[in-house]
XYZ file of C-alpha atoms in Angstrom:
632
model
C 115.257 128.762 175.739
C 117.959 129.318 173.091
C 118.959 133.079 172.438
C 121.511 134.156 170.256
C 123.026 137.558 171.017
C 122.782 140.188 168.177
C 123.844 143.769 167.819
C 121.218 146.202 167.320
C 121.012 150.005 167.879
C 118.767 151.203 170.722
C 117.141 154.246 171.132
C 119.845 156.405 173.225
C 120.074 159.950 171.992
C 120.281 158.178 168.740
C 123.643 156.496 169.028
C 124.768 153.039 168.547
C 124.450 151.039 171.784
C 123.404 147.739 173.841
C 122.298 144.385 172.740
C 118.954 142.420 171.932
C 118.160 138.783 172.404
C 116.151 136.906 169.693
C 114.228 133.936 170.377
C 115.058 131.620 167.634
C 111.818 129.829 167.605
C 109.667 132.550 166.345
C 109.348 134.614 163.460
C 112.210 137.453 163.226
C 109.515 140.216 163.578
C 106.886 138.196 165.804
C 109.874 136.960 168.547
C 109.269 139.540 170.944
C 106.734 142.314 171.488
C 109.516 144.675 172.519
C 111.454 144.265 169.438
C 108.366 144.863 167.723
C 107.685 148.357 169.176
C 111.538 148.886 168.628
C 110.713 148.232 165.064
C 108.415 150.519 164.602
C 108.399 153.455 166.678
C 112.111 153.955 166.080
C 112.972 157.583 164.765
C 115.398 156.496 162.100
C 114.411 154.689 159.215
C 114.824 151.017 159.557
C 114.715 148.816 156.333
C 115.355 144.912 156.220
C 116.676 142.988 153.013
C 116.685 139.371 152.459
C 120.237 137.925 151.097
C 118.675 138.846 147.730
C 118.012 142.447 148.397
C 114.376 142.473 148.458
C 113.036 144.914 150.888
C 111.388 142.637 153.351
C 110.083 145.546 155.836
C 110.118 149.145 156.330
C 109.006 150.884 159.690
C 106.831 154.238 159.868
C 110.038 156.274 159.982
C 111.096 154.944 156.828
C 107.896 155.780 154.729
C 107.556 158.837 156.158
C 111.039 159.862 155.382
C 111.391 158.649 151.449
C 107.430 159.285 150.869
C 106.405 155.997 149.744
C 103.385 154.123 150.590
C 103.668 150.592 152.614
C 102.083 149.757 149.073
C 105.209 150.609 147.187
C 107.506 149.605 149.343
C 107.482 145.964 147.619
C 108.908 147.535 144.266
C 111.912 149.460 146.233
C 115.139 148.790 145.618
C 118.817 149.679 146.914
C 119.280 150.756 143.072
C 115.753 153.064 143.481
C 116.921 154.079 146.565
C 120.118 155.654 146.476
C 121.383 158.591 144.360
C 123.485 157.473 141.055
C 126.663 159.246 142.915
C 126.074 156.893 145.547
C 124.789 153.498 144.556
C 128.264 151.763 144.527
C 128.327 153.034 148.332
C 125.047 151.237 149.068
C 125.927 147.877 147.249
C 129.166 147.781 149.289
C 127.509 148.343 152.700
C 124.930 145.627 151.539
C 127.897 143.274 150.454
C 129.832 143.448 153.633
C 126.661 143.102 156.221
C 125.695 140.176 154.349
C 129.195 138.487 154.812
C 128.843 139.776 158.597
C 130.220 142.965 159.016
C 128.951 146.348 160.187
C 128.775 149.219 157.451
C 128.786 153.094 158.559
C 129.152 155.640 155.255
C 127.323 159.206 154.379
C 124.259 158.477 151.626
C 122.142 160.411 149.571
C 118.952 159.599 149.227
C 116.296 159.448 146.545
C 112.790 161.002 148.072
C 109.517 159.512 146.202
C 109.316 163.143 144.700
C 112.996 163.024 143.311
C 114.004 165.242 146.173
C 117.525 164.295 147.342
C 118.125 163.635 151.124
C 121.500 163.659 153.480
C 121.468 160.924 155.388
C 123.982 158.325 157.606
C 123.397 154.967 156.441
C 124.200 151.811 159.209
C 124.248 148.459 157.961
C 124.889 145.362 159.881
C 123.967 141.606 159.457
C 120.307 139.801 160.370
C 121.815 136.664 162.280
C 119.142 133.270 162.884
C 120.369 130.455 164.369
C 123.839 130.983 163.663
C 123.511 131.988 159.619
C 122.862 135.623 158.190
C 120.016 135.505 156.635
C 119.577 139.442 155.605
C 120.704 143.080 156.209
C 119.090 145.125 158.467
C 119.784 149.436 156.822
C 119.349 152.034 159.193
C 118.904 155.776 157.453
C 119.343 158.591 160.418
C 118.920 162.445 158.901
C 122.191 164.295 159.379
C 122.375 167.428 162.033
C 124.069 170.067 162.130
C 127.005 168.457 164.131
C 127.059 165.433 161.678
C 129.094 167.765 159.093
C 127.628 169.334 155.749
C 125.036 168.449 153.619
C 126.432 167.011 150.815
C 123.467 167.353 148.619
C 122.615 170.879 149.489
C 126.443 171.873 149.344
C 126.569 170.449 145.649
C 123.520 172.219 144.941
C 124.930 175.641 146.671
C 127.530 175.245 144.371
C 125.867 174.711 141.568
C 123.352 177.375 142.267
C 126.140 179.979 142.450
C 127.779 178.573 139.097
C 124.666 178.932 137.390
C 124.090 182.578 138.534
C 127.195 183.596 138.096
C 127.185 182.431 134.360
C 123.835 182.547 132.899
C 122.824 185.406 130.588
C 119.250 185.566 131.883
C 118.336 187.760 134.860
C 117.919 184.997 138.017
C 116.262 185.078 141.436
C 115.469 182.795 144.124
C 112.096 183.743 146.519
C 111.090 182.318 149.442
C 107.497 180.941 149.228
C 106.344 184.601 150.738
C 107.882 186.514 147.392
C 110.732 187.737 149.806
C 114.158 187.862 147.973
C 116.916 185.531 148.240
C 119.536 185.839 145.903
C 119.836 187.136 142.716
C 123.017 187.311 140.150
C 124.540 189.939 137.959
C 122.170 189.983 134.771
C 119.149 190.942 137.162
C 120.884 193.885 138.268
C 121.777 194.959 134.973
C 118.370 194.458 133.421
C 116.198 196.088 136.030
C 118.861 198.311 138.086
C 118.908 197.177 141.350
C 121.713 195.988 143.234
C 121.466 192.416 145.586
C 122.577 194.927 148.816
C 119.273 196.690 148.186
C 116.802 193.937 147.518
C 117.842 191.201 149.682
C 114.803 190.144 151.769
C 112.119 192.585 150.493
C 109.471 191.882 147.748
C 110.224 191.750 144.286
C 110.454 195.618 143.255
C 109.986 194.815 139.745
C 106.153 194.371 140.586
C 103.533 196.616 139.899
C 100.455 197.484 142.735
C 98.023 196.312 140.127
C 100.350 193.130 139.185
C 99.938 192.110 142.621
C 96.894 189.538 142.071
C 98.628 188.015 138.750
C 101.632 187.074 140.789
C 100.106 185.902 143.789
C 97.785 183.366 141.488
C 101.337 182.280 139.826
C 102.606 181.934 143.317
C 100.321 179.074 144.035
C 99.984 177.579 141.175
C 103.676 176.875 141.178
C 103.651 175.610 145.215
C 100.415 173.577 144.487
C 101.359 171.994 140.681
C 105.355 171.310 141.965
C 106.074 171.941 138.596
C 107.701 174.812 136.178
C 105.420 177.669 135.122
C 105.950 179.937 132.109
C 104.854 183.662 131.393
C 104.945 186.942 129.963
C 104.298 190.506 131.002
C 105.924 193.556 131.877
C 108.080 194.542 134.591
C 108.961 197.797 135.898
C 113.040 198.868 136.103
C 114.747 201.215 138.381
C 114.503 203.926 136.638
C 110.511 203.776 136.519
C 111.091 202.510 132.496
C 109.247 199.438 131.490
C 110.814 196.099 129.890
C 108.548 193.027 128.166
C 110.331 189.978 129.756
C 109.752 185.945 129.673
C 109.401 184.585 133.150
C 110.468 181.056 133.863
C 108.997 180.393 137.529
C 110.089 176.800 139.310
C 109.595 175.256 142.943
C 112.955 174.409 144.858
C 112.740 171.539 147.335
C 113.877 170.820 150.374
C 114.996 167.696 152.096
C 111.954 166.974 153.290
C 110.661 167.027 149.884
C 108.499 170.122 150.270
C 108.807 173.331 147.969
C 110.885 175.499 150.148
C 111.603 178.321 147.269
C 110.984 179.720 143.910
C 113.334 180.235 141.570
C 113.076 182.804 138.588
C 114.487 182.933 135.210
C 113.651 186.372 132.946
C 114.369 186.657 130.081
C 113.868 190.270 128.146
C 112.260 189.612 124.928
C 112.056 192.628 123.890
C 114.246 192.015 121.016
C 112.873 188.509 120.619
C 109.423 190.526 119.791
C 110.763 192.959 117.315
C 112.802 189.772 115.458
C 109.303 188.131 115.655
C 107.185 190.771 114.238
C 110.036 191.590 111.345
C 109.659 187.544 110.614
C 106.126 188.340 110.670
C 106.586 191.288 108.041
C 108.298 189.018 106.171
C 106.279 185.973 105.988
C 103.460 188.202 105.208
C 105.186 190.235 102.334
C 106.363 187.013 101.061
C 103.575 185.167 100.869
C 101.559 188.322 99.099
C 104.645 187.733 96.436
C 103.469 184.530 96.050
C 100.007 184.545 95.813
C 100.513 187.675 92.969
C 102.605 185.128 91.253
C 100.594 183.624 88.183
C 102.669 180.542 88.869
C 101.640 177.620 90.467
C 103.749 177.496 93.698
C 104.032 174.947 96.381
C 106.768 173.670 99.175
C 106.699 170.475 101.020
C 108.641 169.172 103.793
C 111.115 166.179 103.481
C 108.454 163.890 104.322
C 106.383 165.197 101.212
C 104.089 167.162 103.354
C 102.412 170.212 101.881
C 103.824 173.597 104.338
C 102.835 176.474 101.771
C 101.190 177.095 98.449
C 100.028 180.568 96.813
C 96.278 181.315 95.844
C 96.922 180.414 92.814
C 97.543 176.325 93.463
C 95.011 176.283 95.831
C 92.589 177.466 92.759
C 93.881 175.349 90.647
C 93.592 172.128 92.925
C 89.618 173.071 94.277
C 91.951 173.457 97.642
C 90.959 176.604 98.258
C 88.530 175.430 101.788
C 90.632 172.572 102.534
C 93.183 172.285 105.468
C 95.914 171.381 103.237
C 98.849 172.006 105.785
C 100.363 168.758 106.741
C 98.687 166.526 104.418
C 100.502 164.039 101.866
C 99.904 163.906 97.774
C 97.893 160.943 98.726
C 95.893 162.655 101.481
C 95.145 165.855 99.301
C 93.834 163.594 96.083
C 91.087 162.565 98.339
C 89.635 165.602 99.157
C 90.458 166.972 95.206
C 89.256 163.632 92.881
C 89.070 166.271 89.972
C 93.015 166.350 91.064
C 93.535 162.406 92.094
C 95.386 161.011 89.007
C 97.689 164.527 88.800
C 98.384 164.379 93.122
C 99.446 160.813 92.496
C 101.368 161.199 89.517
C 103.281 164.164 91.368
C 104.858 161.456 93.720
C 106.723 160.081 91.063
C 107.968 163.254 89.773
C 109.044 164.115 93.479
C 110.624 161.028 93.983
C 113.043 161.489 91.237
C 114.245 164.959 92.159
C 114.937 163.653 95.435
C 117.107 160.943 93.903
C 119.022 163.244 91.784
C 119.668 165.999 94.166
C 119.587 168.682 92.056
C 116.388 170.460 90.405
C 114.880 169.173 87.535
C 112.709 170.786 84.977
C 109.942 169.322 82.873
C 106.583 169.808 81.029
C 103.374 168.681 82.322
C 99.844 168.802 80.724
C 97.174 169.587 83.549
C 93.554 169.777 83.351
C 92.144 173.077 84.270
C 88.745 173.169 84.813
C 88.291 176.926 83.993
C 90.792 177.165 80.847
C 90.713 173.584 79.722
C 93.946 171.461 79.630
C 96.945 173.966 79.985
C 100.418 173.303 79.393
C 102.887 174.042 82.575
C 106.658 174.143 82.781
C 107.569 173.039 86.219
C 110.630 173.381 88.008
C 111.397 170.987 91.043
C 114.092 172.002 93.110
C 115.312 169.794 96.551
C 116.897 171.607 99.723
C 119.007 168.864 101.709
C 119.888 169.521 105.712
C 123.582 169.622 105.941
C 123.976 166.453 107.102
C 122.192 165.491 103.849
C 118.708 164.822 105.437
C 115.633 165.915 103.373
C 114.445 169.501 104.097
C 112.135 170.259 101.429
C 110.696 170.611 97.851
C 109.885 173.692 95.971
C 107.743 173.423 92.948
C 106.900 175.983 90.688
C 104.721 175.492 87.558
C 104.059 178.256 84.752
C 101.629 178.219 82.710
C 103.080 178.110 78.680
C 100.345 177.133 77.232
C 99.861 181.027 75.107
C 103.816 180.975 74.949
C 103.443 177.162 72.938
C 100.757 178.615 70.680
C 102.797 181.405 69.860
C 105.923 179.384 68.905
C 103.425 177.287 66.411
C 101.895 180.608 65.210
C 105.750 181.676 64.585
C 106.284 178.779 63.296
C 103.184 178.520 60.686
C 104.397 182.147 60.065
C 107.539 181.137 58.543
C 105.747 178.940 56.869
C 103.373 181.211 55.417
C 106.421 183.150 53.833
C 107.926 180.485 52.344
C 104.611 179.369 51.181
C 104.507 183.348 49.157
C 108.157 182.897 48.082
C 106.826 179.871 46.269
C 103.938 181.429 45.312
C 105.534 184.418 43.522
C 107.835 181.593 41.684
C 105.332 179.455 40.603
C 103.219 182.186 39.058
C 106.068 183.106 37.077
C 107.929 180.246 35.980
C 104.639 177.966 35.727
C 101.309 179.874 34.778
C 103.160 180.973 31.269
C 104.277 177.187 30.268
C 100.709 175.778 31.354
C 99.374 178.317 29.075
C 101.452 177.769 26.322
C 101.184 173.796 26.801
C 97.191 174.272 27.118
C 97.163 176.399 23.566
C 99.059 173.238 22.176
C 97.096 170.855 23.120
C 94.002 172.743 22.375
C 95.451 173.302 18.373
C 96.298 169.428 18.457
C 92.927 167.765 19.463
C 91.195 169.478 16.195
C 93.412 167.107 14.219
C 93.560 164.170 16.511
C 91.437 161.115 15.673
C 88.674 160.223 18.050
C 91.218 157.009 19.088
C 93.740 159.573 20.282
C 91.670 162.036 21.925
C 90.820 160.455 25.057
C 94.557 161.013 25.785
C 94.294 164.759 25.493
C 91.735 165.203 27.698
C 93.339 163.058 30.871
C 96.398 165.818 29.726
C 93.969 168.569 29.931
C 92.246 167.382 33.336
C 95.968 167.385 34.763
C 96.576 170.458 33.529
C 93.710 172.313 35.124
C 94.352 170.284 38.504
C 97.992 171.862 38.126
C 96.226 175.352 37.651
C 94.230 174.946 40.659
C 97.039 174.412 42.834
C 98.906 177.080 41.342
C 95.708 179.352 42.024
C 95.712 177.941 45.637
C 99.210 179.757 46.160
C 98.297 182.768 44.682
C 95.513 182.903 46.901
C 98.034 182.541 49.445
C 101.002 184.467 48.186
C 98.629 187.360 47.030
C 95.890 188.848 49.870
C 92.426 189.159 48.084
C 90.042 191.994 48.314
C 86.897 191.222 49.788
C 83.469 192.065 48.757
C 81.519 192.018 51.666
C 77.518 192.355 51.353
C 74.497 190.709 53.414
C 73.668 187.014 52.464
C 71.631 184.979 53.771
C 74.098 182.101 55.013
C 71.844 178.964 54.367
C 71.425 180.033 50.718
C 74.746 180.231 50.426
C 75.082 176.634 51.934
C 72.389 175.460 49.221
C 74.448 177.129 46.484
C 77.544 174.710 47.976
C 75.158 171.584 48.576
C 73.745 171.803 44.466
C 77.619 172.155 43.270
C 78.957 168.863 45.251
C 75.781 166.932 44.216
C 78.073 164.767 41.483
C 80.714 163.942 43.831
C 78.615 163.141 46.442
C 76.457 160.720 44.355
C 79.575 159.318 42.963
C 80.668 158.645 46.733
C 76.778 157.473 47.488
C 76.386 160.279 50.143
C 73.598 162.169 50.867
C 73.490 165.537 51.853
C 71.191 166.916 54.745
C 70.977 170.754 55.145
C 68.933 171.988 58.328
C 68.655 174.969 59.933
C 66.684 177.082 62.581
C 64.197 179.686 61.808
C 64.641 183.481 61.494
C 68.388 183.305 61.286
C 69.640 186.587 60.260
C 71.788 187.478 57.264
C 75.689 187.892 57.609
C 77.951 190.085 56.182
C 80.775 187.897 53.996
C 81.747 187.689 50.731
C 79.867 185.248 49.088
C 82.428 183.503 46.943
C 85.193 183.274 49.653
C 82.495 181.360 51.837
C 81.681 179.245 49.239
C 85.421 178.311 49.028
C 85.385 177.465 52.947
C 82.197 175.225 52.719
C 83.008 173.430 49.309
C 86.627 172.407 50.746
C 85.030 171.804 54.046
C 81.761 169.102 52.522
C 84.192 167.550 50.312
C 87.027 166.393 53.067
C 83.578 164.953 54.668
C 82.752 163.295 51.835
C 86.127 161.966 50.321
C 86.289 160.466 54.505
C 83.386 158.461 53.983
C 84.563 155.624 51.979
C 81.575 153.678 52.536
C 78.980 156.534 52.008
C 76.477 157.808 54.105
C 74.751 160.987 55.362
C 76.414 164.220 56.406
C 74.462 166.235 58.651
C 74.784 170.314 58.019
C 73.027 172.570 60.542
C 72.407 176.441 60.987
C 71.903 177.481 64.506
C 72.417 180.686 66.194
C 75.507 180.098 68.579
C 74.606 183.534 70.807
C 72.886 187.167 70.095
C 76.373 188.010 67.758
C 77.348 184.642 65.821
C 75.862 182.218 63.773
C 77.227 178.807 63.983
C 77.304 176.069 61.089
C 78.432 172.257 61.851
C 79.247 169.820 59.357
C 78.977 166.054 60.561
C 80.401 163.235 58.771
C 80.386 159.369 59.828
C 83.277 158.734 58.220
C 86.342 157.150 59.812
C 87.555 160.396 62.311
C 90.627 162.101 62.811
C 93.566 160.918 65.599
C 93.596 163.392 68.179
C 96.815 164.424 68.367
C 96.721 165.098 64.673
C 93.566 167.474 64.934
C 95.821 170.583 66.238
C 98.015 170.546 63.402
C 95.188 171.064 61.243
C 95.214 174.100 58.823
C 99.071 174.123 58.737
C 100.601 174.675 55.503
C 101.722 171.109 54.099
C 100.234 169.202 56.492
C 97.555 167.353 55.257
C 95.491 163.849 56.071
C 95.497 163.056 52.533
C 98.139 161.139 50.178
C 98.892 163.899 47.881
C 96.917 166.313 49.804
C 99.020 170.283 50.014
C 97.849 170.913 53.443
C 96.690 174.419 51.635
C 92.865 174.054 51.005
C 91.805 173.972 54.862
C 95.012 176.625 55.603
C 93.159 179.163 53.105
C 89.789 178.099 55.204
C 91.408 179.225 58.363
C 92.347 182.396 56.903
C 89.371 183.297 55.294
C 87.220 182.695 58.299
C 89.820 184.379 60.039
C 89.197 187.517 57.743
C 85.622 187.192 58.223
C 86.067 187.848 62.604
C 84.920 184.138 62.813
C 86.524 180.299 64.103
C 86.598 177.057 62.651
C 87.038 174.360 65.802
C 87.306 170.457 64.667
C 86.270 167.659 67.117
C 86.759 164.133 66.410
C 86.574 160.136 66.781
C 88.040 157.454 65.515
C 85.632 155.100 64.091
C 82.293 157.846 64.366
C 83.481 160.898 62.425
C 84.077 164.344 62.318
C 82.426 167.191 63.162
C 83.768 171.071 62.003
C 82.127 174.221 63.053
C 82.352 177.269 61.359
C 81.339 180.486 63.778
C 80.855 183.614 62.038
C 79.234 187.315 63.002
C 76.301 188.750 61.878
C 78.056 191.760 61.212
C 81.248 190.426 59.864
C 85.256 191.887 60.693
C 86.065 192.451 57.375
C 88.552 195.060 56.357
């Protein structure tokens, strides 16, 4: 038989010694039932590579000390197995077996766990028939004669860094609660000195704490893993402090949990900041929700964070979990809301891109008010490193504030409209007088030829008297002479004096009304004004005659309500609130004044006039007056 002669180590007190003879026909770990058992009942860790540095075997030794499973062992790697600090060491022992040379060198090792281990690392080649063909490692556990631990010398020192420059009180415990160590900040916070504690039980613990620290205790041996708490801890000087307690397991080389360590923080302050943030929040957000505004802030990702009472009412958000959600994800649980929530995107979208806050006016629908008029302010807040932060929105309501800038506005009006009134009653009323008394002396001695002429003069005269009369009304307030009347008589009165126009205009006139409607106080004539300028718009808008529709109803216990429907060809919407304004009128040489007198007198009388309207179907104006009248 052939035998090649190999170096191995033998089991001598654990030192390097002797020879072993393989028999080269036979597998490298089949070849001889003594190099078997040397395999694997040898105390020290025995690993063999191929040339590639596959792990090709581990004995017992070696799974008990790393922790891994003959399962895992395939996976394992020199990279896996050695610490960062010492991978280059491992390659190089690796490298120079496999070109034939023994290695010898101080490792750290990586445990399954993470744990780090000491150990000696051997390395020498696997020899077969003359050629290496892999590297036998051999990983021995240093003693106490094979110089320091490295790992647990980096970690002393580190320990005492850490202690000697954290804030936080610190303590190590061995798994019994016994004391350690402990640094500076623990004797500050609680009192006691490291001479006095060192090896007792943690004096910060109360009898009745006792349980609540033992159940910590094993939870933090059993998990392996960090465990965080608070309580209170008794000091010195019998005083109490609220601390934060950071408790984690310290291994040992074996990989076991060998000590606790503590970290305490007092929070104390940490509360008090807390509960004055609380105070805070909580005044804050009663600011907001006493706000009439609408107010809102989103995150930089267009999340909603916060919005007062008031949005949430507006939006029908008031029982949905709105925190968190998108524009998008809100519209579906508010449809009312959809088109707005989408629409808002846009508006978002542009603030963002100009980086400053931008202010605009937005009509919103508001199911309690109606449509309401908002001003709304969008204002970005950028990171410093010019990331999005946020959006706050805030939206007031202007509708009133609008409505009084057109009533100022119509004011104005109003007095100019008197200035002209005064002026016209005095320069014109005189020379239409004096022009009438001509014309009236001239068309006794006019031929019949002639006189048709004097009459179109004396229709445009009295048209020019009207509209002068129309400003006085105007210009000059009239006294009222209020008395009962029975409001559909007065509408039949109104009805018998338009019959001409409205047969000229082929229009029919349909008066209806409900039973037992009770009289109102007005005066008569006024509302006869109203109605005659209100039934002849209707009929001068239907061009192609027609019906229009007048009906008496009660509108509640306190008003009466009258309607007047035409079919004629409607009003455009946007025109319909400028309605009533002096000068503005739907008609070609229309004053705008008839239906502004209307609004007053009906104004005068404590009642409304509201116009609705389609293009194409006609108009519809209601008159709402009270029984008992509001006339001064």
């Amino acid at each position: 038989m052939v035998y090649d002669i190999k170096e191995l180590y033998l089991i001598e007190n654990h030192h390097v010694g002797g020879i072993i003879l393989h028999n080269h026909r036979k597998p490298v770990t089949d070849r001889d039932p003594a190099y078997r058992s040397l395999f694997d009942h040898h105390p020290d860790a025995i690993l063999s590579f191929d040339l590639e540095g596959r792990l090709l075997e581990a004995n017992q030794a070696a799974q008990q000390r790393l922790g891994y499973e003959a399962s895992e062992l395939a996976n394992l790697t020199l990279d896996r197995l050695a610490a960062s600090d010492y991978r280059e060491r491992s390659e190089q022992a690796f490298t120079d077996s496999a070109n034939g040379s023994n290695y010898e060198c101080e490792m750290v090792v990586v445990h399954q766990r993470g744990a780090h281990l000491a150990m000696t690392l051997m390395s020498f080649p696997i020899i077969v028939d003359g050629a290496i063909t892999g590297v036998y490692m051999v990983l021995r556990e240093r003693g106490v004669n094979d110089g320091p631990d490295l790992d647990e010398q980096l970690s002393k020192e580190q320990l005492n860094f850490f202690f000697a420059n954290v804030d936080d009180a610190c303590l190590v415990l061995d798994t019994k609660l016994h004391i350690l160590k402990i640094n500076e900040a623990f004797e500050t916070m609680f009192g006691w000195v490291e001479e006095e504690v060192l090896g007792t039980l943690v004096p910060t613990i109360a009898d009745q704490q006792q349980d609540e620290v033992e159940r910590v205790r094993s939870l933090v041996l059993a998990s392996r893993q960090a465990y965080c708490y608070e309580g209170f801890r008794s000091r010195k000087d019998g005083s109490l402090v609220e601390i934060a307690v950071s408790a984690s397991p310290l291994f040992g080389s074996n990989g076991e949990p060998v000590a606790i360590a503590l970290i305490i923080k007092d929070i104390a302050e940490r509360k008090k900041m807390i509960e004055a943030l609380r105070e805070s929040e909580k005044r804050l957000r009663e600011v907001m929700n006493a706000m009439p505004d609408l107010v809102t802030f989103k995150d930089g990702q267009g999340r909603w964070v916060e919005a007062n009472q008031n949005t949430l009412i507006m939006f029908k958000l008031e029982s949905v979990p709105y925190k968190g959600l998108t524009n998008e994800e809100l519209a579906k649980q508010s449809g009312y809301y959809e088109e707005i929530l989408a629409k808002s995107n846009e508006w978002d979208e542009q603030v963002w891109e100009a980086g400053h806050a931008i202010r605009q006016q937005n009509g919103l629908p508001n199911t309690r008010y109606g449509d309401r008029l908002y001003d709304i302010m969008k204002v970005p807040l950028f990171h410093t490193d010019g990331r999005r932060n946020g959006l706050l929105t805030i939206g007031r309501d202007i509708t009133e504030l609008k409505q009084t800038e057109e009533l100022l506005r119509t004011t104005d009006k109003l007095a100019v409209v008197g200035q002209l009134a005064a002026g016209i009653a005095h320069e014109i009323r005189n020379p239409l007088t004096t022009i009438k008394g001509f014309i009236s002396l001239l068309s006794k001695q006019t031929t019949d030829k002639n006189s048709w002429y004097l009459d179109v003069m004396n229709n445009e005269i009295e048209q020019m008297e009207w509209i002068t009369n129309q400003f006085m009304s105007v210009a000059k307030p009239q006294l009222m002479s209020c008395k009962m009347h029975r409001i559909e008589l007065v509408l039949a009165q109104v009805t018998s004096l338009l019959y001409p126009l409205a047969l000229m205009n082929n229009v029919q006139i349909h008066l209806e009304t409900e039973p037992d409607i009770p009289e109102v106080l007005c005066d008569e004539n006024q509302l006869i004004q109203v109605f005659i300028n209100v039934v002849k718009n209707a009929i001068e808008a239907m061009n192609a005659g027609g019906q229009i529709e007048m009906m008496i109803k009660r509108r509640d216990e306190q008003h009466v309500s009258i309607c007047v429907t035409d079919h004629g060809c409607g009003i455009p919407a946007e025109r319909i609130a400028r309605l009533g304004e002096p000068f503005y009128s739907m008609k070609e040489k229309g004053t705008g004044l008839g239906l502004m007198i209307c609004y007053k007198i009906v104004k005068e009388h404590g009642g409304c006039i509201t116009i609705e309207s389609e293009l194409g179907l006609g108009t519809t104006v209601e008159i709402v007056l009270p029984f008992t009248g509001a006339a001064r």
